[in-house]
Amino acid sequence: MPGRNIDEWIDRYLSVSFLVMKRGAALVKGSLCEEMTHDQYYLLRYIRRRGACTSTELAAMFGVNKSAVTAMTNRLVDKGWLRRDRDKNDRRVIVLSLTEQGEAWIAEMDRSVYRLVEEVIARFPEEEIETFIRTYERLARVLQEVEEAK
Amino acid sequence: MPGRNIDEWIDRYLSVSFLVMKRGAALVKGSLCEEMTHDQYYLLRYIRRRGACTSTELAAMFGVNKSAVTAMTNRLVDKGWLRRDRDKNDRRVIVLSLTEQGEAWIAEMDRSVYRLVEEVIARFPEEEIETFIRTYERLARVLQEVEEAK
DNA sequence: ACTAATAGTTCAACAGTTGAATAAAATGGA
DNA sequence: TCCATTTTATTCAACTGTTGAACTATTAGT
């Protein structure tokens, strides 16, 4: 009965992924300052790691509409954490990058979020952590492939 | 250098969890009908599995305010998928449960979402799936413990 | 009996999202 | 070169999900 096993995995995955998403978001939000939301923290983190990028790229990366990115980046620009610059070579393109203030805020938030995640991670054996994260990263790639195939 | 290793895990975990959350949500939403949102699907699934429950329980489970649950359940009751009943023994309590229509809709949505998740899961070796889900479930429990300890 | 605590709702305000309409700039084939 | 098409980003109205404070109704603890 291979189908039986797979359906059980699907059910367990769907149930647990929603739980972890919600509980994780609540915990992370509790570690952030009032001025920064959960989604803003992750978006700024992504831009810091990725370097300057465009709204089209962000929309594709996170599977949202470009207008959603415009709305989010508007708030981040208003707060002085993000900068918009026109691309010299292609004047349609707006390049997004962190401001110095943005770098400072995200570094500050990182400190408390890292403490939180460390507290969670510390409860797992090292090998289990490494194995889990590796599969998680593989899952992220597979989700992108599946999305592109549609 | 144990600290070095942990910081790397934390960084990788934060990055990949946001990616999977966003991309996964986009894919699941694409498998649902227009009438049902991503969060509504998961909430109805939880109530089906859990059986009748209260808004206080849902709020604690998902780490949100009770008023958020009221707002969500209002929309689900309006759609005829969820029912509110006063508890006979404690008249402060409102018991939430699926209607027959709710059961039918969620079963219908399950069919397409299961197809999607199966497509994703099929790309992993069986042992990796089982190992991953087991750690994921353990993570959900740890997040609850950490939250309760605050 | 009276104060505390508990369960749930309401409300205003906000963040995030969609989808359609728009503007501006680049591309590419005739 | 010209013009249609594509690409990039924004605006707008409408919606979902969320918070936090204020509120109602009920129960629990002395």
CSV table of C-alpha atoms (C1' of nucleotides) in Angstrom, one decimal:
chain,number,residue,atom,x,y,z
A,1,MET,CA,0.0,0.0,0.0
A,2,PRO,CA,2.3,2.8,-1.1
A,3,GLY,CA,-0.6,5.2,-1.7
A,4,ARG,CA,-1.7,4.9,1.9
A,5,ASN,CA,1.7,5.9,3.2
A,6,ILE,CA,1.9,8.9,0.8
A,7,ASP,CA,-1.5,10.2,1.9
A,8,GLU,CA,-0.5,10.0,5.5
A,9,TRP,CA,2.7,12.0,4.8
A,10,ILE,CA,0.7,14.6,2.9
A,11,ASP,CA,-1.8,15.0,5.7
A,12,ARG,CA,1.0,15.2,8.3
A,13,TYR,CA,3.0,17.7,6.2
A,14,LEU,CA,0.0,20.0,5.6
A,15,SER,CA,-1.0,19.9,9.3
A,16,VAL,CA,2.5,20.6,10.7
A,17,SER,CA,3.5,23.1,8.1
A,18,PHE,CA,0.6,25.4,9.0
A,19,LEU,CA,1.3,25.0,12.7
A,20,VAL,CA,5.0,25.8,12.4
A,21,MET,CA,4.3,28.7,10.1
A,22,LYS,CA,1.8,30.3,12.5
A,23,ARG,CA,3.6,29.6,15.8
A,24,GLY,CA,7.0,30.6,14.3
A,25,ALA,CA,5.6,33.8,13.0
A,26,ALA,CA,4.1,34.7,16.4
A,27,LEU,CA,7.4,34.0,18.1
A,28,VAL,CA,9.5,35.9,15.6
A,29,LYS,CA,7.2,38.8,15.8
A,30,GLY,CA,7.6,38.8,19.5
A,31,SER,CA,11.3,39.3,19.1
A,32,LEU,CA,11.0,42.2,16.7
A,33,CYS,CA,10.5,45.9,17.6
A,34,GLU,CA,7.0,47.4,17.0
A,35,GLU,CA,8.1,49.3,14.0
A,36,MET,CA,9.1,46.2,12.0
A,37,THR,CA,6.7,43.5,10.9
A,38,HIS,CA,7.4,39.8,10.4
A,39,ASP,CA,7.3,40.0,6.6
A,40,GLN,CA,9.4,43.2,6.6
A,41,TYR,CA,12.1,41.5,8.6
A,42,TYR,CA,12.4,38.6,6.2
A,43,LEU,CA,12.2,40.8,3.1
A,44,LEU,CA,15.0,43.1,4.3
A,45,ARG,CA,17.0,40.0,5.2
A,46,TYR,CA,16.5,38.7,1.7
A,47,ILE,CA,17.6,41.9,0.1
A,48,ARG,CA,20.7,42.2,2.3
A,49,ARG,CA,21.8,38.7,1.4
A,50,ARG,CA,20.9,39.0,-2.3
A,51,GLY,CA,22.2,42.5,-2.7
A,52,ALA,CA,20.4,45.1,-4.9
A,53,CYS,CA,17.3,43.6,-6.7
A,54,THR,CA,14.2,44.5,-8.5
A,55,SER,CA,10.5,44.2,-7.6
A,56,THR,CA,10.0,41.7,-10.4
A,57,GLU,CA,12.6,39.4,-8.9
A,58,LEU,CA,11.1,39.7,-5.4
A,59,ALA,CA,7.6,39.0,-6.7
A,60,ALA,CA,8.8,35.9,-8.5
A,61,MET,CA,10.9,34.7,-5.6
A,62,PHE,CA,8.1,34.9,-3.1
A,63,GLY,CA,5.2,34.0,-5.4
A,64,VAL,CA,3.3,37.2,-5.0
A,65,ASN,CA,2.0,39.9,-7.4
A,66,LYS,CA,4.3,42.8,-8.3
A,67,SER,CA,1.8,45.2,-6.8
A,68,ALA,CA,2.2,43.5,-3.4
A,69,VAL,CA,6.0,44.2,-3.6
A,70,THR,CA,5.3,47.8,-4.5
A,71,ALA,CA,3.1,48.2,-1.4
A,72,MET,CA,5.6,46.6,0.9
A,73,THR,CA,8.6,48.5,-0.4
A,74,ASN,CA,6.6,51.7,-0.2
A,75,ARG,CA,6.4,51.3,3.6
A,76,LEU,CA,10.0,50.3,3.8
A,77,VAL,CA,11.1,53.4,1.8
A,78,ASP,CA,8.9,55.6,4.0
A,79,LYS,CA,10.7,54.2,7.1
A,80,GLY,CA,14.1,55.0,5.5
A,81,TRP,CA,15.2,51.4,5.4
A,82,LEU,CA,15.1,50.8,1.7
A,83,ARG,CA,16.2,52.9,-1.3
A,84,ARG,CA,14.8,53.1,-4.8
A,85,ASP,CA,17.2,53.9,-7.7
A,86,ARG,CA,16.5,54.0,-11.4
A,87,ASP,CA,18.7,51.7,-13.4
A,88,LYS,CA,21.0,53.6,-15.8
A,89,ASN,CA,21.0,51.0,-18.6
A,90,ASP,CA,17.3,50.2,-18.5
A,91,ARG,CA,15.2,53.1,-17.3
A,92,ARG,CA,12.2,50.9,-16.7
A,93,VAL,CA,14.0,49.1,-13.9
A,94,ILE,CA,13.9,50.3,-10.2
A,95,VAL,CA,16.8,48.9,-8.2
A,96,LEU,CA,16.0,48.2,-4.5
A,97,SER,CA,18.8,48.3,-1.9
A,98,LEU,CA,19.1,48.7,1.9
A,99,THR,CA,20.0,52.1,3.3
A,100,GLU,CA,22.5,52.4,6.0
A,101,GLN,CA,19.7,52.8,8.5
A,102,GLY,CA,18.1,49.6,7.0
A,103,GLU,CA,21.3,47.7,7.5
A,104,ALA,CA,21.5,48.9,11.1
A,105,TRP,CA,17.9,48.0,12.0
A,106,ILE,CA,18.1,44.6,10.5
A,107,ALA,CA,21.4,43.8,12.3
A,108,GLU,CA,19.7,44.9,15.5
A,109,MET,CA,16.6,42.7,14.9
A,110,ASP,CA,18.9,39.8,14.0
A,111,ARG,CA,20.4,39.8,17.4
A,112,SER,CA,17.1,39.1,19.2
A,113,VAL,CA,15.7,36.8,16.5
A,114,TYR,CA,19.0,34.8,16.5
A,115,ARG,CA,18.7,34.4,20.3
A,116,LEU,CA,15.2,33.0,19.8
A,117,VAL,CA,16.1,30.6,17.0
A,118,GLU,CA,19.1,29.4,18.9
A,119,GLU,CA,16.9,28.6,21.9
A,120,VAL,CA,14.8,26.4,19.6
A,121,ILE,CA,17.6,24.8,17.7
A,122,ALA,CA,19.5,24.0,20.9
A,123,ARG,CA,16.8,21.4,21.7
A,124,PHE,CA,17.8,19.3,18.7
A,125,PRO,CA,20.8,17.0,18.1
A,126,GLU,CA,23.3,18.5,15.7
A,127,GLU,CA,22.9,15.8,13.1
A,128,GLU,CA,19.2,16.2,13.1
A,129,ILE,CA,19.5,20.0,12.6
A,130,GLU,CA,21.8,19.6,9.6
A,131,THR,CA,19.7,16.9,8.0
A,132,PHE,CA,16.5,18.8,8.5
A,133,ILE,CA,17.8,22.1,7.1
A,134,ARG,CA,19.3,20.3,4.1
A,135,THR,CA,16.0,18.7,3.2
A,136,TYR,CA,14.2,22.0,3.9
A,137,GLU,CA,16.5,23.8,1.4
A,138,ARG,CA,15.9,21.0,-1.1
A,139,LEU,CA,12.2,21.5,-0.6
A,140,ALA,CA,12.5,25.2,-1.4
A,141,ARG,CA,14.2,24.3,-4.7
A,142,VAL,CA,11.6,21.7,-5.6
A,143,LEU,CA,8.8,24.2,-4.9
A,144,GLN,CA,10.4,26.6,-7.3
A,145,GLU,CA,10.7,23.9,-9.9
A,146,VAL,CA,7.1,22.9,-9.5
A,147,GLU,CA,6.0,26.5,-9.7
A,148,GLU,CA,8.0,27.1,-12.8
A,149,ALA,CA,6.5,24.0,-14.4
A,150,LYS,CA,3.0,25.4,-14.2
B,1,MET,CA,33.9,26.8,17.1
B,2,PRO,CA,30.4,25.6,17.9
B,3,GLY,CA,28.9,29.1,17.8
B,4,ARG,CA,30.0,29.6,14.2
B,5,ASN,CA,28.1,26.5,13.2
B,6,ILE,CA,24.9,27.5,15.0
B,7,ASP,CA,24.8,30.9,13.5
B,8,GLU,CA,25.1,29.4,10.1
B,9,TRP,CA,22.2,27.1,10.9
B,10,ILE,CA,20.1,29.9,12.2
B,11,ASP,CA,20.8,32.0,9.1
B,12,ARG,CA,20.0,29.1,6.7
B,13,TYR,CA,16.8,28.2,8.7
B,14,LEU,CA,15.5,31.8,8.7
B,15,SER,CA,16.1,32.2,5.0
B,16,VAL,CA,14.7,28.9,3.8
B,17,SER,CA,11.6,28.9,6.1
B,18,PHE,CA,10.4,32.2,4.7
B,19,LEU,CA,11.0,31.0,1.1
B,20,VAL,CA,9.1,27.8,1.7
B,21,MET,CA,6.3,29.6,3.5
B,22,LYS,CA,5.8,32.1,0.7
B,23,ARG,CA,6.2,29.7,-2.2
B,24,GLY,CA,4.2,27.0,-0.6
B,25,ALA,CA,1.4,29.4,0.2
B,26,ALA,CA,1.3,30.5,-3.4
B,27,LEU,CA,1.2,27.0,-4.7
B,28,VAL,CA,-1.5,25.8,-2.4
B,29,LYS,CA,-3.6,28.9,-3.1
B,30,GLY,CA,-3.3,28.1,-6.8
B,31,SER,CA,-4.9,24.7,-6.1
B,32,LEU,CA,-7.8,26.1,-4.1
B,33,CYS,CA,-11.0,27.6,-5.6
B,34,GLU,CA,-11.5,31.3,-5.5
B,35,GLU,CA,-14.0,31.2,-2.7
B,36,MET,CA,-11.5,29.7,-0.2
B,37,THR,CA,-8.3,31.4,1.0
B,38,HIS,CA,-5.1,29.7,2.0
B,39,ASP,CA,-5.6,30.4,5.7
B,40,GLN,CA,-9.3,29.3,5.6
B,41,TYR,CA,-8.3,26.0,4.1
B,42,TYR,CA,-5.9,25.2,6.9
B,43,LEU,CA,-8.2,26.4,9.6
B,44,LEU,CA,-11.1,24.2,8.3
B,45,ARG,CA,-8.6,21.3,8.1
B,46,TYR,CA,-7.6,21.8,11.7
B,47,ILE,CA,-11.2,21.9,12.9
B,48,ARG,CA,-12.0,18.8,11.0
B,49,ARG,CA,-9.2,16.9,12.5
B,50,ARG,CA,-9.6,18.3,16.0
B,51,GLY,CA,-13.4,18.1,16.0
B,52,ALA,CA,-15.5,20.8,17.7
B,53,CYS,CA,-13.4,23.5,19.3
B,54,THR,CA,-13.5,27.0,20.7
B,55,SER,CA,-12.0,30.3,19.5
B,56,THR,CA,-9.8,30.5,22.6
B,57,GLU,CA,-8.2,27.2,21.7
B,58,LEU,CA,-7.7,28.2,18.1
B,59,ALA,CA,-6.1,31.5,19.1
B,60,ALA,CA,-3.7,29.7,21.4
B,61,MET,CA,-2.9,27.0,18.9
B,62,PHE,CA,-2.0,29.4,16.1
B,63,GLY,CA,-0.5,32.2,18.2
B,64,VAL,CA,-3.0,34.9,17.2
B,65,ASN,CA,-5.4,37.2,19.1
B,66,LYS,CA,-8.9,35.9,19.8
B,67,SER,CA,-10.4,38.8,17.8
B,68,ALA,CA,-8.5,37.5,14.7
B,69,VAL,CA,-10.3,34.1,15.2
B,70,THR,CA,-13.6,35.9,15.5
B,71,ALA,CA,-13.0,37.7,12.2
B,72,MET,CA,-11.9,34.6,10.4
B,73,THR,CA,-14.8,32.4,11.7
B,74,ASN,CA,-17.3,35.2,10.8
B,75,ARG,CA,-16.4,34.8,7.2
B,76,LEU,CA,-16.5,31.0,7.4
B,77,VAL,CA,-19.9,31.1,9.1
B,78,ASP,CA,-21.2,33.5,6.4
B,79,LYS,CA,-20.1,31.1,3.7
B,80,GLY,CA,-22.0,28.3,5.5
B,81,TRP,CA,-18.9,26.2,6.1
B,82,LEU,CA,-18.7,26.6,9.9
B,83,ARG,CA,-21.3,26.6,12.7
B,84,ARG,CA,-21.4,28.4,16.0
B,85,ASP,CA,-23.2,26.7,19.0
B,86,ARG,CA,-23.5,27.8,22.6
B,87,ASP,CA,-22.1,25.3,25.1
B,88,LYS,CA,-24.9,24.1,27.4
B,89,ASN,CA,-22.7,23.7,30.4
B,90,ASP,CA,-20.8,27.0,30.1
B,91,ARG,CA,-22.8,29.6,28.4
B,92,ARG,CA,-19.8,31.8,27.8
B,93,VAL,CA,-18.3,29.2,25.4
B,94,ILE,CA,-19.1,29.1,21.7
B,95,VAL,CA,-18.4,25.7,20.1
B,96,LEU,CA,-17.2,25.8,16.5
B,97,SER,CA,-17.7,22.9,14.1
B,98,LEU,CA,-17.9,22.2,10.4
B,99,THR,CA,-21.2,22.1,8.7
B,100,GLU,CA,-22.0,19.4,6.1
B,101,GLN,CA,-21.2,21.9,3.4
B,102,GLY,CA,-17.9,22.7,5.1
B,103,GLU,CA,-17.0,19.0,5.2
B,104,ALA,CA,-17.8,18.7,1.5
B,105,TRP,CA,-15.9,21.8,0.4
B,106,ILE,CA,-12.8,20.9,2.4
B,107,ALA,CA,-12.9,17.3,1.0
B,108,GLU,CA,-13.1,18.8,-2.5
B,109,MET,CA,-10.2,21.1,-1.9
B,110,ASP,CA,-8.2,18.3,-0.3
B,111,ARG,CA,-8.3,16.5,-3.6
B,112,SER,CA,-6.4,19.1,-5.6
B,113,VAL,CA,-4.1,20.1,-2.7
B,114,TYR,CA,-3.1,16.5,-2.2
B,115,ARG,CA,-2.3,16.1,-5.9
B,116,LEU,CA,0.0,19.1,-5.6
B,117,VAL,CA,1.8,18.0,-2.4
B,118,GLU,CA,2.1,14.5,-3.8
B,119,GLU,CA,3.9,16.0,-6.9
B,120,VAL,CA,6.3,17.7,-4.5
B,121,ILE,CA,6.8,14.8,-2.2
B,122,ALA,CA,7.4,12.3,-5.0
B,123,ARG,CA,10.7,14.0,-5.7
B,124,PHE,CA,12.2,12.9,-2.4
B,125,PRO,CA,13.4,9.5,-1.2
B,126,GLU,CA,10.9,7.8,1.2
B,127,GLU,CA,13.4,7.8,4.1
B,128,GLU,CA,14.1,11.5,3.7
B,129,ILE,CA,10.4,12.3,3.8
B,130,GLU,CA,9.8,10.4,7.0
B,131,THR,CA,12.8,11.8,8.7
B,132,PHE,CA,12.0,15.4,7.6
B,133,ILE,CA,8.3,15.2,8.7
B,134,ARG,CA,9.3,13.7,12.1
B,135,THR,CA,11.7,16.6,12.8
B,136,TYR,CA,9.1,19.1,11.6
B,137,GLU,CA,6.5,17.7,14.0
B,138,ARG,CA,9.1,17.8,16.8
B,139,LEU,CA,9.8,21.4,15.8
B,140,ALA,CA,6.1,22.3,16.1
B,141,ARG,CA,6.1,20.8,19.7
B,142,VAL,CA,9.3,22.7,20.6
B,143,LEU,CA,7.8,26.0,19.3
B,144,GLN,CA,4.8,25.5,21.6
B,145,GLU,CA,7.0,24.8,24.6
B,146,VAL,CA,9.1,27.8,23.9
B,147,GLU,CA,6.0,30.0,23.5
B,148,GLU,CA,4.5,28.7,26.7
B,149,ALA,CA,7.8,29.4,28.6
B,150,LYS,CA,7.5,33.1,27.8
C,1,DA,C1',-23.0,38.4,47.5
C,2,DC,C1',-19.2,40.6,45.3
C,3,DT,C1',-15.1,40.7,43.2
C,4,DA,C1',-11.9,38.1,39.8
C,5,DA,C1',-11.3,35.8,36.0
C,6,DT,C1',-12.8,33.9,31.6
C,7,DA,C1',-15.0,33.6,26.7
C,8,DG,C1',-16.2,36.0,23.1
C,9,DT,C1',-17.4,40.1,20.2
C,10,DT,C1',-16.9,44.8,18.3
C,11,DC,C1',-14.3,48.4,16.4
C,12,DA,C1',-10.6,51.3,14.2
C,13,DA,C1',-6.4,50.9,12.2
C,14,DC,C1',-3.0,48.7,9.9
C,15,DA,C1',-0.1,45.1,6.7
C,16,DG,C1',-0.3,42.2,3.0
C,17,DT,C1',-2.6,40.6,-1.1
C,18,DT,C1',-5.0,40.5,-5.8
C,19,DG,C1',-6.3,42.0,-10.3
C,20,DA,C1',-7.3,45.4,-13.5
C,21,DA,C1',-5.9,49.7,-15.4
C,22,DT,C1',-2.2,52.7,-16.4
C,23,DA,C1',2.3,54.8,-17.8
C,24,DA,C1',6.8,54.5,-19.4
C,25,DA,C1',10.6,52.4,-21.6
C,26,DA,C1',12.8,48.7,-24.3
C,27,DT,C1',12.5,45.2,-28.1
C,28,DG,C1',12.0,43.2,-32.5
C,29,DG,C1',10.2,42.3,-36.9
C,30,DA,C1',8.5,44.4,-41.4
D,1,DT,C1',12.8,53.5,-39.1
D,2,DC,C1',8.2,52.6,-37.4
D,3,DC,C1',4.9,50.4,-34.9
D,4,DA,C1',3.1,46.7,-32.3
D,5,DT,C1',4.5,44.0,-28.6
D,6,DT,C1',6.7,43.1,-24.4
D,7,DT,C1',8.6,44.3,-20.1
D,8,DT,C1',8.8,47.0,-15.6
D,9,DA,C1',6.7,49.3,-12.3
D,10,DT,C1',2.9,51.9,-10.1
D,11,DT,C1',-1.9,53.1,-8.8
D,12,DC,C1',-6.3,52.0,-7.1
D,13,DA,C1',-10.3,49.6,-5.0
D,14,DA,C1',-11.4,45.7,-2.6
D,15,DC,C1',-10.5,42.1,0.2
D,16,DT,C1',-8.2,38.9,4.2
D,17,DG,C1',-5.8,38.7,8.3
D,18,DT,C1',-4.1,40.9,12.4
D,19,DT,C1',-3.7,43.8,16.8
D,20,DG,C1',-5.2,46.0,20.9
D,21,DA,C1',-8.5,48.3,23.5
D,22,DA,C1',-13.1,48.5,25.0
D,23,DC,C1',-17.1,46.0,25.8
D,24,DT,C1',-20.7,42.2,27.2
D,25,DA,C1',-21.9,38.2,29.3
D,26,DT,C1',-21.0,34.4,32.2
D,27,DT,C1',-18.6,31.7,35.7
D,28,DA,C1',-15.5,31.0,39.7
D,29,DG,C1',-13.5,32.0,44.2
D,30,DT,C1',-13.6,33.6,48.2
